[in-house]
Amino acid sequence: MEKNEIFHVHTFRCGHAAEVEDEAYVKKAIELGADKITFTDHAPFPGDFFAWRMKCEQLDGYLTSIRGLQEKYAGRIEVRCGLEIEYLPTFKNYYEELRASEAFDVLLLGQHIFEYKPGLWNYEVELSDEVNAMGLFEAQIKGLETGYFDVLAHPDRCLQKMGEWTREMNLDSKELIRVAREQRIPLEKNLASMESDGMYRKPFWANVGEGDAVIIGYDAHAPEEMERRHRKKMEIEAK
Ligand SMILES: [Zn+2]
Ligand SMILES: [Zn+2]
């Protein structure tokens, strides 16, 4: 039987989550009846250029903390340690190091920024909403093709500002879904996106077929969010 998993949980290290111990999430997950919890905090990048994530020097502490919880709660709940990370081609070696180290159970592709030109990040350039959205979308497809990532987070979220669903968006979505299927990478239906206007794009999911792997993600930045989204997930699964 498929495990009752709480997938996609952040920690205080990213700087925009609740200031609570990592253990608070595990305790809440047990209280909610989960038998698996997967942490995927925002990964640092060498040089610590980007905001909204832990610093490189925090990475070891994160790993040690989550592995400690894995041992402490063994037999009660399975605890996994992953990272949520963007695909930025410049950092090819870094992804290869992360994969080769086998330190993490999951690398979750979460495309919040993209490399507009080599070494130039999209937020450093004045780009239209459309160029931004399609740049992120394209980067997700490229990322899937690399084989570095295990799951794709909120594939539809970057289309938030695109307004009405167009033929082009539909074709691009089908292409992304095709690549994910080919690579056997699950697509994440993100419970946080469902709480925000326009972030969850139903027409995208209408293209996802029976045979495509889908995982529901909590994107929890606080134990209370985990609880609220757990209820939502139960509702969805009851349908
Ligand atoms: Zn976050
Ligand atoms: Zn996240």
JSON list of C-alpha atoms and ligand atoms in Angstrom, two decimals:
[
{"chain": "A", "resi": 1, "resn": "MET", "atom": "CA", "xyz": [0.00, 0.00, 0.00]},
{"chain": "A", "resi": 2, "resn": "GLU", "atom": "CA", "xyz": [1.11, 3.52, -0.78]},
{"chain": "A", "resi": 3, "resn": "LYS", "atom": "CA", "xyz": [2.44, 5.24, 2.31]},
{"chain": "A", "resi": 4, "resn": "ASN", "atom": "CA", "xyz": [0.58, 8.14, 3.82]},
{"chain": "A", "resi": 5, "resn": "GLU", "atom": "CA", "xyz": [3.28, 10.67, 3.08]},
{"chain": "A", "resi": 6, "resn": "ILE", "atom": "CA", "xyz": [3.72, 14.28, 4.03]},
{"chain": "A", "resi": 7, "resn": "PHE", "atom": "CA", "xyz": [5.90, 15.44, 1.18]},
{"chain": "A", "resi": 8, "resn": "HIS", "atom": "CA", "xyz": [7.65, 18.81, 0.76]},
{"chain": "A", "resi": 9, "resn": "VAL", "atom": "CA", "xyz": [8.39, 20.36, 4.16]},
{"chain": "A", "resi": 10, "resn": "HIS", "atom": "CA", "xyz": [10.66, 23.35, 4.84]},
{"chain": "A", "resi": 11, "resn": "THR", "atom": "CA", "xyz": [12.61, 24.38, 7.93]},
{"chain": "A", "resi": 12, "resn": "PHE", "atom": "CA", "xyz": [13.57, 27.67, 9.64]},
{"chain": "A", "resi": 13, "resn": "ARG", "atom": "CA", "xyz": [16.87, 27.65, 7.72]},
{"chain": "A", "resi": 14, "resn": "CYS", "atom": "CA", "xyz": [15.33, 29.07, 4.54]},
{"chain": "A", "resi": 15, "resn": "GLY", "atom": "CA", "xyz": [14.55, 32.30, 6.38]},
{"chain": "A", "resi": 16, "resn": "HIS", "atom": "CA", "xyz": [10.86, 32.43, 5.44]},
{"chain": "A", "resi": 17, "resn": "ALA", "atom": "CA", "xyz": [9.51, 29.55, 7.52]},
{"chain": "A", "resi": 18, "resn": "ALA", "atom": "CA", "xyz": [8.38, 29.37, 11.14]},
{"chain": "A", "resi": 19, "resn": "GLU", "atom": "CA", "xyz": [11.13, 29.60, 13.75]},
{"chain": "A", "resi": 20, "resn": "VAL", "atom": "CA", "xyz": [10.52, 26.12, 15.14]},
{"chain": "A", "resi": 21, "resn": "GLU", "atom": "CA", "xyz": [12.70, 23.06, 15.64]},
{"chain": "A", "resi": 22, "resn": "ASP", "atom": "CA", "xyz": [12.68, 20.49, 12.84]},
{"chain": "A", "resi": 23, "resn": "GLU", "atom": "CA", "xyz": [11.25, 18.00, 15.31]},
{"chain": "A", "resi": 24, "resn": "ALA", "atom": "CA", "xyz": [8.01, 20.03, 15.55]},
{"chain": "A", "resi": 25, "resn": "TYR", "atom": "CA", "xyz": [7.19, 18.96, 11.98]},
{"chain": "A", "resi": 26, "resn": "VAL", "atom": "CA", "xyz": [7.83, 15.30, 12.73]},
{"chain": "A", "resi": 27, "resn": "LYS", "atom": "CA", "xyz": [5.65, 15.41, 15.85]},
{"chain": "A", "resi": 28, "resn": "LYS", "atom": "CA", "xyz": [2.85, 17.10, 13.91]},
{"chain": "A", "resi": 29, "resn": "ALA", "atom": "CA", "xyz": [3.15, 14.56, 11.11]},
{"chain": "A", "resi": 30, "resn": "ILE", "atom": "CA", "xyz": [2.77, 11.69, 13.59]},
{"chain": "A", "resi": 31, "resn": "GLU", "atom": "CA", "xyz": [-0.21, 13.45, 15.16]},
{"chain": "A", "resi": 32, "resn": "LEU", "atom": "CA", "xyz": [-1.78, 13.65, 11.69]},
{"chain": "A", "resi": 33, "resn": "GLY", "atom": "CA", "xyz": [-1.33, 9.92, 11.19]},
{"chain": "A", "resi": 34, "resn": "ALA", "atom": "CA", "xyz": [1.35, 10.10, 8.51]},
{"chain": "A", "resi": 35, "resn": "ASP", "atom": "CA", "xyz": [3.82, 7.26, 8.18]},
{"chain": "A", "resi": 36, "resn": "LYS", "atom": "CA", "xyz": [6.36, 9.21, 6.14]},
{"chain": "A", "resi": 37, "resn": "ILE", "atom": "CA", "xyz": [7.62, 12.79, 6.11]},
{"chain": "A", "resi": 38, "resn": "THR", "atom": "CA", "xyz": [9.96, 14.22, 3.50]},
{"chain": "A", "resi": 39, "resn": "PHE", "atom": "CA", "xyz": [11.85, 17.43, 4.22]},
{"chain": "A", "resi": 40, "resn": "THR", "atom": "CA", "xyz": [12.87, 19.40, 1.13]},
{"chain": "A", "resi": 41, "resn": "ASP", "atom": "CA", "xyz": [14.20, 22.70, 2.36]},
{"chain": "A", "resi": 42, "resn": "HIS", "atom": "CA", "xyz": [15.43, 25.31, -0.14]},
{"chain": "A", "resi": 43, "resn": "ALA", "atom": "CA", "xyz": [18.97, 24.36, -1.15]},
{"chain": "A", "resi": 44, "resn": "PRO", "atom": "CA", "xyz": [21.88, 26.77, -1.02]},
{"chain": "A", "resi": 45, "resn": "PHE", "atom": "CA", "xyz": [24.05, 27.38, -4.07]},
{"chain": "A", "resi": 46, "resn": "PRO", "atom": "CA", "xyz": [27.84, 27.76, -3.96]},
{"chain": "A", "resi": 47, "resn": "GLY", "atom": "CA", "xyz": [28.57, 31.44, -3.31]},
{"chain": "A", "resi": 48, "resn": "ASP", "atom": "CA", "xyz": [25.25, 32.02, -1.52]},
{"chain": "A", "resi": 49, "resn": "PHE", "atom": "CA", "xyz": [24.03, 34.48, -4.20]},
{"chain": "A", "resi": 50, "resn": "PHE", "atom": "CA", "xyz": [20.34, 33.83, -3.89]},
{"chain": "A", "resi": 51, "resn": "ALA", "atom": "CA", "xyz": [17.86, 34.87, -1.21]},
{"chain": "A", "resi": 52, "resn": "TRP", "atom": "CA", "xyz": [15.09, 32.75, 0.32]},
{"chain": "A", "resi": 53, "resn": "ARG", "atom": "CA", "xyz": [17.20, 29.72, 1.18]},
{"chain": "A", "resi": 54, "resn": "MET", "atom": "CA", "xyz": [19.69, 28.33, 3.68]},
{"chain": "A", "resi": 55, "resn": "LYS", "atom": "CA", "xyz": [23.36, 29.26, 3.44]},
{"chain": "A", "resi": 56, "resn": "CYS", "atom": "CA", "xyz": [25.97, 26.72, 2.34]},
{"chain": "A", "resi": 57, "resn": "GLU", "atom": "CA", "xyz": [27.35, 26.59, 5.87]},
{"chain": "A", "resi": 58, "resn": "GLN", "atom": "CA", "xyz": [23.92, 25.41, 7.13]},
{"chain": "A", "resi": 59, "resn": "LEU", "atom": "CA", "xyz": [23.71, 22.41, 4.83]},
{"chain": "A", "resi": 60, "resn": "ASP", "atom": "CA", "xyz": [25.59, 19.99, 7.08]},
{"chain": "A", "resi": 61, "resn": "GLY", "atom": "CA", "xyz": [23.56, 21.03, 10.11]},
{"chain": "A", "resi": 62, "resn": "TYR", "atom": "CA", "xyz": [20.35, 20.45, 8.18]},
{"chain": "A", "resi": 63, "resn": "LEU", "atom": "CA", "xyz": [21.41, 16.99, 7.12]},
{"chain": "A", "resi": 64, "resn": "THR", "atom": "CA", "xyz": [22.59, 16.05, 10.61]},
{"chain": "A", "resi": 65, "resn": "SER", "atom": "CA", "xyz": [19.38, 17.29, 12.20]},
{"chain": "A", "resi": 66, "resn": "ILE", "atom": "CA", "xyz": [17.06, 15.42, 9.83]},
{"chain": "A", "resi": 67, "resn": "ARG", "atom": "CA", "xyz": [19.14, 12.23, 9.97]},
{"chain": "A", "resi": 68, "resn": "GLY", "atom": "CA", "xyz": [19.02, 12.49, 13.77]},
{"chain": "A", "resi": 69, "resn": "LEU", "atom": "CA", "xyz": [15.22, 12.62, 13.62]},
{"chain": "A", "resi": 70, "resn": "GLN", "atom": "CA", "xyz": [15.23, 9.69, 11.23]},
{"chain": "A", "resi": 71, "resn": "GLU", "atom": "CA", "xyz": [16.99, 7.59, 13.89]},
{"chain": "A", "resi": 72, "resn": "LYS", "atom": "CA", "xyz": [15.02, 8.93, 16.81]},
{"chain": "A", "resi": 73, "resn": "TYR", "atom": "CA", "xyz": [11.66, 8.18, 15.19]},
{"chain": "A", "resi": 74, "resn": "ALA", "atom": "CA", "xyz": [12.60, 4.94, 13.43]},
{"chain": "A", "resi": 75, "resn": "GLY", "atom": "CA", "xyz": [9.70, 2.49, 13.62]},
{"chain": "A", "resi": 76, "resn": "ARG", "atom": "CA", "xyz": [7.18, 5.29, 14.22]},
{"chain": "A", "resi": 77, "resn": "ILE", "atom": "CA", "xyz": [7.54, 7.36, 11.06]},
{"chain": "A", "resi": 78, "resn": "GLU", "atom": "CA", "xyz": [9.93, 7.29, 8.13]},
{"chain": "A", "resi": 79, "resn": "VAL", "atom": "CA", "xyz": [11.86, 10.57, 7.89]},
{"chain": "A", "resi": 80, "resn": "ARG", "atom": "CA", "xyz": [13.53, 11.50, 4.62]},
{"chain": "A", "resi": 81, "resn": "CYS", "atom": "CA", "xyz": [15.92, 14.33, 3.90]},
{"chain": "A", "resi": 82, "resn": "GLY", "atom": "CA", "xyz": [15.80, 16.16, 0.56]},
{"chain": "A", "resi": 83, "resn": "LEU", "atom": "CA", "xyz": [16.38, 19.54, -1.03]},
{"chain": "A", "resi": 84, "resn": "GLU", "atom": "CA", "xyz": [14.21, 21.78, -3.18]},
{"chain": "A", "resi": 85, "resn": "ILE", "atom": "CA", "xyz": [16.42, 23.33, -5.83]},
{"chain": "A", "resi": 86, "resn": "GLU", "atom": "CA", "xyz": [16.27, 25.28, -9.09]},
{"chain": "A", "resi": 87, "resn": "TYR", "atom": "CA", "xyz": [17.83, 24.12, -12.33]},
{"chain": "A", "resi": 88, "resn": "LEU", "atom": "CA", "xyz": [20.51, 26.65, -13.32]},
{"chain": "A", "resi": 89, "resn": "PRO", "atom": "CA", "xyz": [22.84, 25.20, -15.98]},
{"chain": "A", "resi": 90, "resn": "THR", "atom": "CA", "xyz": [25.89, 27.06, -14.61]},
{"chain": "A", "resi": 91, "resn": "PHE", "atom": "CA", "xyz": [25.79, 24.82, -11.53]},
{"chain": "A", "resi": 92, "resn": "LYS", "atom": "CA", "xyz": [26.08, 21.54, -13.41]},
{"chain": "A", "resi": 93, "resn": "ASN", "atom": "CA", "xyz": [29.02, 20.41, -11.24]},
{"chain": "A", "resi": 94, "resn": "TYR", "atom": "CA", "xyz": [27.12, 21.17, -8.06]},
{"chain": "A", "resi": 95, "resn": "TYR", "atom": "CA", "xyz": [24.17, 18.95, -9.06]},
{"chain": "A", "resi": 96, "resn": "GLU", "atom": "CA", "xyz": [26.60, 16.22, -9.94]},
{"chain": "A", "resi": 97, "resn": "GLU", "atom": "CA", "xyz": [28.27, 16.53, -6.56]},
{"chain": "A", "resi": 98, "resn": "LEU", "atom": "CA", "xyz": [24.92, 16.42, -4.78]},
{"chain": "A", "resi": 99, "resn": "ARG", "atom": "CA", "xyz": [23.91, 13.31, -6.69]},
{"chain": "A", "resi": 100, "resn": "ALA", "atom": "CA", "xyz": [27.24, 11.59, -6.26]},
{"chain": "A", "resi": 101, "resn": "SER", "atom": "CA", "xyz": [27.32, 12.27, -2.50]},
{"chain": "A", "resi": 102, "resn": "GLU", "atom": "CA", "xyz": [24.06, 10.32, -2.02]},
{"chain": "A", "resi": 103, "resn": "ALA", "atom": "CA", "xyz": [23.55, 12.52, 1.03]},
{"chain": "A", "resi": 104, "resn": "PHE", "atom": "CA", "xyz": [19.98, 13.37, 0.08]},
{"chain": "A", "resi": 105, "resn": "ASP", "atom": "CA", "xyz": [17.02, 11.10, -0.50]},
{"chain": "A", "resi": 106, "resn": "VAL", "atom": "CA", "xyz": [15.24, 13.48, -2.87]},
{"chain": "A", "resi": 107, "resn": "LEU", "atom": "CA", "xyz": [16.21, 16.37, -5.12]},
{"chain": "A", "resi": 108, "resn": "LEU", "atom": "CA", "xyz": [13.01, 18.27, -5.77]},
{"chain": "A", "resi": 109, "resn": "LEU", "atom": "CA", "xyz": [13.17, 20.60, -8.78]},
{"chain": "A", "resi": 110, "resn": "GLY", "atom": "CA", "xyz": [11.50, 23.87, -7.74]},
{"chain": "A", "resi": 111, "resn": "GLN", "atom": "CA", "xyz": [12.08, 26.51, -10.40]},
{"chain": "A", "resi": 112, "resn": "HIS", "atom": "CA", "xyz": [11.72, 29.90, -8.69]},
{"chain": "A", "resi": 113, "resn": "ILE", "atom": "CA", "xyz": [14.45, 31.62, -10.73]},
{"chain": "A", "resi": 114, "resn": "PHE", "atom": "CA", "xyz": [16.09, 30.76, -14.03]},
{"chain": "A", "resi": 115, "resn": "GLU", "atom": "CA", "xyz": [19.29, 31.46, -15.87]},
{"chain": "A", "resi": 116, "resn": "TYR", "atom": "CA", "xyz": [18.35, 34.02, -18.54]},
{"chain": "A", "resi": 117, "resn": "LYS", "atom": "CA", "xyz": [21.83, 33.96, -20.11]},
{"chain": "A", "resi": 118, "resn": "PRO", "atom": "CA", "xyz": [24.91, 32.16, -18.79]},
{"chain": "A", "resi": 119, "resn": "GLY", "atom": "CA", "xyz": [25.60, 33.63, -15.34]},
{"chain": "A", "resi": 120, "resn": "LEU", "atom": "CA", "xyz": [22.69, 36.10, -15.60]},
{"chain": "A", "resi": 121, "resn": "TRP", "atom": "CA", "xyz": [19.61, 35.44, -13.44]},
{"chain": "A", "resi": 122, "resn": "ASN", "atom": "CA", "xyz": [16.15, 36.43, -14.64]},
{"chain": "A", "resi": 123, "resn": "TYR", "atom": "CA", "xyz": [15.49, 38.80, -11.72]},
{"chain": "A", "resi": 124, "resn": "GLU", "atom": "CA", "xyz": [18.52, 40.90, -12.70]},
{"chain": "A", "resi": 125, "resn": "VAL", "atom": "CA", "xyz": [16.92, 41.77, -16.05]},
{"chain": "A", "resi": 126, "resn": "GLU", "atom": "CA", "xyz": [13.69, 43.64, -16.87]},
{"chain": "A", "resi": 127, "resn": "LEU", "atom": "CA", "xyz": [11.56, 40.92, -18.38]},
{"chain": "A", "resi": 128, "resn": "SER", "atom": "CA", "xyz": [7.85, 40.86, -19.20]},
{"chain": "A", "resi": 129, "resn": "ASP", "atom": "CA", "xyz": [5.60, 38.52, -17.20]},
{"chain": "A", "resi": 130, "resn": "GLU", "atom": "CA", "xyz": [5.34, 36.32, -20.25]},
{"chain": "A", "resi": 131, "resn": "VAL", "atom": "CA", "xyz": [9.08, 36.03, -20.86]},
{"chain": "A", "resi": 132, "resn": "ASN", "atom": "CA", "xyz": [9.56, 35.28, -17.18]},
{"chain": "A", "resi": 133, "resn": "ALA", "atom": "CA", "xyz": [6.84, 32.66, -17.04]},
{"chain": "A", "resi": 134, "resn": "MET", "atom": "CA", "xyz": [7.94, 30.91, -20.20]},
{"chain": "A", "resi": 135, "resn": "GLY", "atom": "CA", "xyz": [11.60, 31.08, -19.14]},
{"chain": "A", "resi": 136, "resn": "LEU", "atom": "CA", "xyz": [10.77, 29.32, -15.90]},
{"chain": "A", "resi": 137, "resn": "PHE", "atom": "CA", "xyz": [8.62, 26.79, -17.71]},
{"chain": "A", "resi": 138, "resn": "GLU", "atom": "CA", "xyz": [11.33, 26.06, -20.26]},
{"chain": "A", "resi": 139, "resn": "ALA", "atom": "CA", "xyz": [13.94, 25.69, -17.48]},
{"chain": "A", "resi": 140, "resn": "GLN", "atom": "CA", "xyz": [11.73, 23.08, -15.83]},
{"chain": "A", "resi": 141, "resn": "ILE", "atom": "CA", "xyz": [11.68, 21.00, -19.02]},
{"chain": "A", "resi": 142, "resn": "LYS", "atom": "CA", "xyz": [15.46, 21.35, -19.43]},
{"chain": "A", "resi": 143, "resn": "GLY", "atom": "CA", "xyz": [15.89, 20.41, -15.78]},
{"chain": "A", "resi": 144, "resn": "LEU", "atom": "CA", "xyz": [13.81, 17.26, -16.16]},
{"chain": "A", "resi": 145, "resn": "GLU", "atom": "CA", "xyz": [15.95, 16.22, -19.09]},
{"chain": "A", "resi": 146, "resn": "THR", "atom": "CA", "xyz": [19.18, 16.35, -17.06]},
{"chain": "A", "resi": 147, "resn": "GLY", "atom": "CA", "xyz": [18.26, 13.42, -14.83]},
{"chain": "A", "resi": 148, "resn": "TYR", "atom": "CA", "xyz": [19.45, 15.29, -11.72]},
{"chain": "A", "resi": 149, "resn": "PHE", "atom": "CA", "xyz": [16.02, 15.58, -10.14]},
{"chain": "A", "resi": 150, "resn": "ASP", "atom": "CA", "xyz": [13.58, 13.09, -8.63]},
{"chain": "A", "resi": 151, "resn": "VAL", "atom": "CA", "xyz": [10.36, 15.11, -8.51]},
{"chain": "A", "resi": 152, "resn": "LEU", "atom": "CA", "xyz": [9.14, 18.37, -10.11]},
{"chain": "A", "resi": 153, "resn": "ALA", "atom": "CA", "xyz": [7.53, 20.81, -7.67]},
{"chain": "A", "resi": 154, "resn": "HIS", "atom": "CA", "xyz": [4.52, 22.92, -8.71]},
{"chain": "A", "resi": 155, "resn": "PRO", "atom": "CA", "xyz": [5.08, 22.71, -12.50]},
{"chain": "A", "resi": 156, "resn": "ASP", "atom": "CA", "xyz": [2.08, 25.01, -13.13]},
{"chain": "A", "resi": 157, "resn": "ARG", "atom": "CA", "xyz": [2.89, 27.73, -10.58]},
{"chain": "A", "resi": 158, "resn": "CYS", "atom": "CA", "xyz": [5.14, 29.78, -12.87]},
{"chain": "A", "resi": 159, "resn": "LEU", "atom": "CA", "xyz": [2.17, 30.34, -15.20]},
{"chain": "A", "resi": 160, "resn": "GLN", "atom": "CA", "xyz": [0.35, 32.34, -12.51]},
{"chain": "A", "resi": 161, "resn": "LYS", "atom": "CA", "xyz": [0.59, 35.68, -14.28]},
{"chain": "A", "resi": 162, "resn": "MET", "atom": "CA", "xyz": [-0.19, 34.31, -17.73]},
{"chain": "A", "resi": 163, "resn": "GLY", "atom": "CA", "xyz": [-3.93, 34.91, -17.44]},
{"chain": "A", "resi": 164, "resn": "GLU", "atom": "CA", "xyz": [-6.08, 32.98, -19.85]},
{"chain": "A", "resi": 165, "resn": "TRP", "atom": "CA", "xyz": [-4.92, 29.53, -20.89]},
{"chain": "A", "resi": 166, "resn": "THR", "atom": "CA", "xyz": [-3.60, 29.63, -24.45]},
{"chain": "A", "resi": 167, "resn": "ARG", "atom": "CA", "xyz": [-2.95, 27.05, -27.13]},
{"chain": "A", "resi": 168, "resn": "GLU", "atom": "CA", "xyz": [0.78, 27.65, -26.74]},
{"chain": "A", "resi": 169, "resn": "MET", "atom": "CA", "xyz": [0.66, 27.07, -22.98]},
{"chain": "A", "resi": 170, "resn": "ASN", "atom": "CA", "xyz": [-1.22, 23.89, -23.63]},
{"chain": "A", "resi": 171, "resn": "LEU", "atom": "CA", "xyz": [1.37, 22.62, -26.10]},
{"chain": "A", "resi": 172, "resn": "ASP", "atom": "CA", "xyz": [4.22, 23.50, -23.73]},
{"chain": "A", "resi": 173, "resn": "SER", "atom": "CA", "xyz": [2.45, 21.74, -20.89]},
{"chain": "A", "resi": 174, "resn": "LYS", "atom": "CA", "xyz": [2.01, 18.61, -22.96]},
{"chain": "A", "resi": 175, "resn": "GLU", "atom": "CA", "xyz": [5.70, 18.69, -23.81]},
{"chain": "A", "resi": 176, "resn": "LEU", "atom": "CA", "xyz": [6.67, 19.00, -20.14]},
{"chain": "A", "resi": 177, "resn": "ILE", "atom": "CA", "xyz": [4.36, 16.16, -19.16]},
{"chain": "A", "resi": 178, "resn": "ARG", "atom": "CA", "xyz": [5.79, 14.02, -21.95]},
{"chain": "A", "resi": 179, "resn": "VAL", "atom": "CA", "xyz": [9.36, 14.58, -20.74]},
{"chain": "A", "resi": 180, "resn": "ALA", "atom": "CA", "xyz": [8.39, 13.85, -17.12]},
{"chain": "A", "resi": 181, "resn": "ARG", "atom": "CA", "xyz": [6.73, 10.62, -18.22]},
{"chain": "A", "resi": 182, "resn": "GLU", "atom": "CA", "xyz": [9.76, 9.62, -20.25]},
{"chain": "A", "resi": 183, "resn": "GLN", "atom": "CA", "xyz": [12.07, 10.31, -17.29]},
{"chain": "A", "resi": 184, "resn": "ARG", "atom": "CA", "xyz": [9.60, 8.77, -14.81]},
{"chain": "A", "resi": 185, "resn": "ILE", "atom": "CA", "xyz": [9.60, 11.93, -12.71]},
{"chain": "A", "resi": 186, "resn": "PRO", "atom": "CA", "xyz": [6.48, 12.59, -10.63]},
{"chain": "A", "resi": 187, "resn": "LEU", "atom": "CA", "xyz": [4.76, 15.97, -10.98]},
{"chain": "A", "resi": 188, "resn": "GLU", "atom": "CA", "xyz": [3.77, 17.66, -7.76]},
{"chain": "A", "resi": 189, "resn": "LYS", "atom": "CA", "xyz": [0.25, 18.96, -7.16]},
{"chain": "A", "resi": 190, "resn": "ASN", "atom": "CA", "xyz": [1.13, 21.66, -4.70]},
{"chain": "A", "resi": 191, "resn": "LEU", "atom": "CA", "xyz": [-1.30, 22.33, -1.85]},
{"chain": "A", "resi": 192, "resn": "ALA", "atom": "CA", "xyz": [0.15, 25.82, -1.26]},
{"chain": "A", "resi": 193, "resn": "SER", "atom": "CA", "xyz": [-0.52, 26.74, -4.90]},
{"chain": "A", "resi": 194, "resn": "MET", "atom": "CA", "xyz": [-4.15, 25.75, -4.38]},
{"chain": "A", "resi": 195, "resn": "GLU", "atom": "CA", "xyz": [-4.41, 28.41, -1.68]},
{"chain": "A", "resi": 196, "resn": "SER", "atom": "CA", "xyz": [-3.21, 31.21, -3.97]},
{"chain": "A", "resi": 197, "resn": "ASP", "atom": "CA", "xyz": [-4.99, 32.91, -6.83]},
{"chain": "A", "resi": 198, "resn": "GLY", "atom": "CA", "xyz": [-3.94, 31.55, -10.21]},
{"chain": "A", "resi": 199, "resn": "MET", "atom": "CA", "xyz": [-1.01, 29.43, -9.04]},
{"chain": "A", "resi": 200, "resn": "TYR", "atom": "CA", "xyz": [-2.82, 26.14, -9.52]},
{"chain": "A", "resi": 201, "resn": "ARG", "atom": "CA", "xyz": [-3.68, 25.81, -13.20]},
{"chain": "A", "resi": 202, "resn": "LYS", "atom": "CA", "xyz": [-6.46, 23.28, -13.77]},
{"chain": "A", "resi": 203, "resn": "PRO", "atom": "CA", "xyz": [-5.94, 23.15, -17.57]},
{"chain": "A", "resi": 204, "resn": "PHE", "atom": "CA", "xyz": [-2.37, 22.00, -16.93]},
{"chain": "A", "resi": 205, "resn": "TRP", "atom": "CA", "xyz": [-3.54, 19.09, -14.82]},
{"chain": "A", "resi": 206, "resn": "ALA", "atom": "CA", "xyz": [-6.23, 18.20, -17.35]},
{"chain": "A", "resi": 207, "resn": "ASN", "atom": "CA", "xyz": [-3.36, 17.14, -19.63]},
{"chain": "A", "resi": 208, "resn": "VAL", "atom": "CA", "xyz": [-1.91, 14.78, -17.02]},
{"chain": "A", "resi": 209, "resn": "GLY", "atom": "CA", "xyz": [-3.04, 11.24, -17.77]},
{"chain": "A", "resi": 210, "resn": "GLU", "atom": "CA", "xyz": [-3.77, 8.16, -15.72]},
{"chain": "A", "resi": 211, "resn": "GLY", "atom": "CA", "xyz": [-0.34, 6.72, -16.38]},
{"chain": "A", "resi": 212, "resn": "ASP", "atom": "CA", "xyz": [1.55, 9.84, -15.27]},
{"chain": "A", "resi": 213, "resn": "ALA", "atom": "CA", "xyz": [3.10, 9.91, -11.81]},
{"chain": "A", "resi": 214, "resn": "VAL", "atom": "CA", "xyz": [1.66, 12.59, -9.55]},
{"chain": "A", "resi": 215, "resn": "ILE", "atom": "CA", "xyz": [2.52, 13.37, -5.94]},
{"chain": "A", "resi": 216, "resn": "ILE", "atom": "CA", "xyz": [0.70, 15.78, -3.62]},
{"chain": "A", "resi": 217, "resn": "GLY", "atom": "CA", "xyz": [3.07, 18.22, -1.91]},
{"chain": "A", "resi": 218, "resn": "TYR", "atom": "CA", "xyz": [2.40, 20.28, 1.23]},
{"chain": "A", "resi": 219, "resn": "ASP", "atom": "CA", "xyz": [5.06, 22.99, 0.74]},
{"chain": "A", "resi": 220, "resn": "ALA", "atom": "CA", "xyz": [4.71, 23.53, 4.49]},
{"chain": "A", "resi": 221, "resn": "HIS", "atom": "CA", "xyz": [6.67, 26.40, 6.05]},
{"chain": "A", "resi": 222, "resn": "ALA", "atom": "CA", "xyz": [5.05, 25.91, 9.48]},
{"chain": "A", "resi": 223, "resn": "PRO", "atom": "CA", "xyz": [3.50, 22.95, 11.35]},
{"chain": "A", "resi": 224, "resn": "GLU", "atom": "CA", "xyz": [0.07, 24.69, 11.21]},
{"chain": "A", "resi": 225, "resn": "GLU", "atom": "CA", "xyz": [0.30, 24.84, 7.43]},
{"chain": "A", "resi": 226, "resn": "MET", "atom": "CA", "xyz": [1.05, 21.15, 7.40]},
{"chain": "A", "resi": 227, "resn": "GLU", "atom": "CA", "xyz": [-2.09, 20.50, 9.40]},
{"chain": "A", "resi": 228, "resn": "ARG", "atom": "CA", "xyz": [-4.34, 22.71, 7.27]},
{"chain": "A", "resi": 229, "resn": "ARG", "atom": "CA", "xyz": [-3.02, 21.23, 4.02]},
{"chain": "A", "resi": 230, "resn": "HIS", "atom": "CA", "xyz": [-3.34, 17.72, 5.38]},
{"chain": "A", "resi": 231, "resn": "ARG", "atom": "CA", "xyz": [-7.06, 18.28, 5.71]},
{"chain": "A", "resi": 232, "resn": "LYS", "atom": "CA", "xyz": [-7.17, 19.57, 2.14]},
{"chain": "A", "resi": 233, "resn": "LYS", "atom": "CA", "xyz": [-5.29, 16.52, 0.90]},
{"chain": "A", "resi": 234, "resn": "MET", "atom": "CA", "xyz": [-7.74, 14.21, 2.66]},
{"chain": "A", "resi": 235, "resn": "GLU", "atom": "CA", "xyz": [-10.57, 16.04, 0.87]},
{"chain": "A", "resi": 236, "resn": "ILE", "atom": "CA", "xyz": [-8.90, 15.63, -2.50]},
{"chain": "A", "resi": 237, "resn": "GLU", "atom": "CA", "xyz": [-8.20, 11.95, -1.96]},
{"chain": "A", "resi": 238, "resn": "ALA", "atom": "CA", "xyz": [-11.76, 11.28, -0.83]},
{"chain": "A", "resi": 239, "resn": "LYS", "atom": "CA", "xyz": [-13.05, 12.45, -4.23]},
{"chain": "B", "resi": 1, "resn": "ZN", "atom": "ZN", "xyz": [9.73, 28.46, 0.58]},
{"chain": "B", "resi": 2, "resn": "ZN", "atom": "ZN", "xyz": [8.82, 24.53, -1.37]}
]
